[in-house]
Amino acid sequence: MPAEHHVAPTRLEVAACIDAAATALARASAAALDASHELVAHYADTGDAATQRVVDTLVNQASDALGALTDTFADTSRTLQAVASRQRHELGG
């Protein structure tokens, strides 16, 4: 788009976009947590010690990764919500 047609977004529009991103990240955090619970719910006993160790390791690593995603998404969502709140606050005062 040519520069002469560019219109800078207002602070309210920026805050709305940030809110939307924060909401999407909060949903992603909840989905990652649900996936972690689903993984544990379908955990199986293989009956073979060597295979079970591999399955246990895989489940633990996947659970750790999903937990890290859950935390990161939630933290980023909270940060974005705070930024959006500051944007709206600056508009009001």
Coordinates of C-alpha atoms in Angstrom, one line a residue:
M1 CA 0.0 0.0 0.0
P2 CA 1.4 3.4 -0.9
A3 CA 2.5 5.5 2.1
E4 CA 0.1 8.3 1.2
H5 CA -2.9 5.9 1.7
H6 CA -1.7 4.5 5.1
V7 CA -3.7 5.5 8.1
A8 CA -2.2 4.9 11.5
P9 CA -4.4 2.9 13.8
T10 CA -5.8 4.7 16.9
R11 CA -4.8 3.6 20.4
L12 CA -8.3 2.1 20.8
E13 CA -7.8 0.0 17.6
V14 CA -4.4 -1.1 18.9
A15 CA -5.9 -2.0 22.3
A16 CA -8.6 -4.0 20.5
C17 CA -6.1 -5.9 18.5
I18 CA -4.0 -6.6 21.6
D19 CA -7.1 -7.8 23.4
A20 CA -7.9 -10.1 20.5
A21 CA -4.4 -11.6 20.6
A22 CA -4.5 -12.0 24.4
T23 CA -7.9 -13.8 24.1
A24 CA -6.5 -16.1 21.4
L25 CA -3.5 -16.9 23.6
A26 CA -5.7 -17.6 26.6
R27 CA -7.7 -20.0 24.5
A28 CA -4.5 -21.6 23.3
S29 CA -3.3 -22.0 26.9
A30 CA -6.5 -23.7 27.8
A31 CA -6.2 -26.0 24.8
A32 CA -2.7 -27.0 25.7
L33 CA -3.7 -27.8 29.2
D34 CA -6.6 -29.9 27.9
A35 CA -4.2 -31.7 25.6
S36 CA -2.0 -32.5 28.5
H37 CA -4.9 -33.9 30.5
E38 CA -6.0 -35.9 27.4
L39 CA -2.5 -37.3 27.1
V40 CA -2.5 -38.5 30.6
A41 CA -6.0 -39.9 30.3
H42 CA -4.9 -42.2 27.5
Y43 CA -1.7 -43.3 29.1
A44 CA -1.2 -47.0 28.6
D45 CA 0.6 -49.8 30.3
T46 CA 2.5 -51.7 27.7
G47 CA 3.3 -54.8 29.8
D48 CA 7.0 -54.7 28.6
A49 CA 9.5 -52.9 30.9
A50 CA 11.7 -51.6 28.1
T51 CA 8.8 -50.4 26.0
Q52 CA 7.1 -48.9 29.1
R53 CA 10.2 -46.8 29.9
V54 CA 10.2 -45.4 26.4
V55 CA 6.4 -44.7 26.6
D56 CA 6.9 -43.1 30.1
T57 CA 9.7 -40.9 28.8
L58 CA 7.6 -39.8 25.8
V59 CA 4.6 -39.0 27.9
N60 CA 6.7 -37.1 30.4
Q61 CA 8.4 -35.0 27.7
A62 CA 5.1 -34.3 25.9
S63 CA 3.5 -33.4 29.2
D64 CA 6.4 -31.1 30.1
A65 CA 6.2 -29.4 26.6
L66 CA 2.4 -28.9 26.9
G67 CA 2.9 -27.5 30.4
A68 CA 5.5 -25.1 29.1
L69 CA 3.2 -24.0 26.3
T70 CA 0.3 -23.5 28.7
D71 CA 2.4 -21.3 31.0
T72 CA 4.0 -19.3 28.1
F73 CA 0.6 -18.7 26.4
A74 CA -1.0 -17.6 29.8
D75 CA 1.9 -15.4 30.7
T76 CA 2.0 -13.7 27.3
S77 CA -1.8 -13.3 27.4
R78 CA -1.6 -11.5 30.8
T79 CA 1.2 -9.3 29.5
L80 CA -0.9 -8.3 26.4
Q81 CA -3.9 -7.7 28.6
A82 CA -1.9 -5.3 30.7
V83 CA -0.6 -3.5 27.7
A84 CA -4.1 -3.1 26.3
S85 CA -5.4 -1.9 29.6
R86 CA -2.7 0.8 29.7
Q87 CA -3.6 1.8 26.1
R88 CA -7.2 2.2 27.1
H89 CA -6.3 4.0 30.4
E90 CA -4.1 6.5 28.5
L91 CA -7.1 7.3 26.3
G92 CA -9.3 8.0 29.3
G93 CA -6.9 10.1 31.2

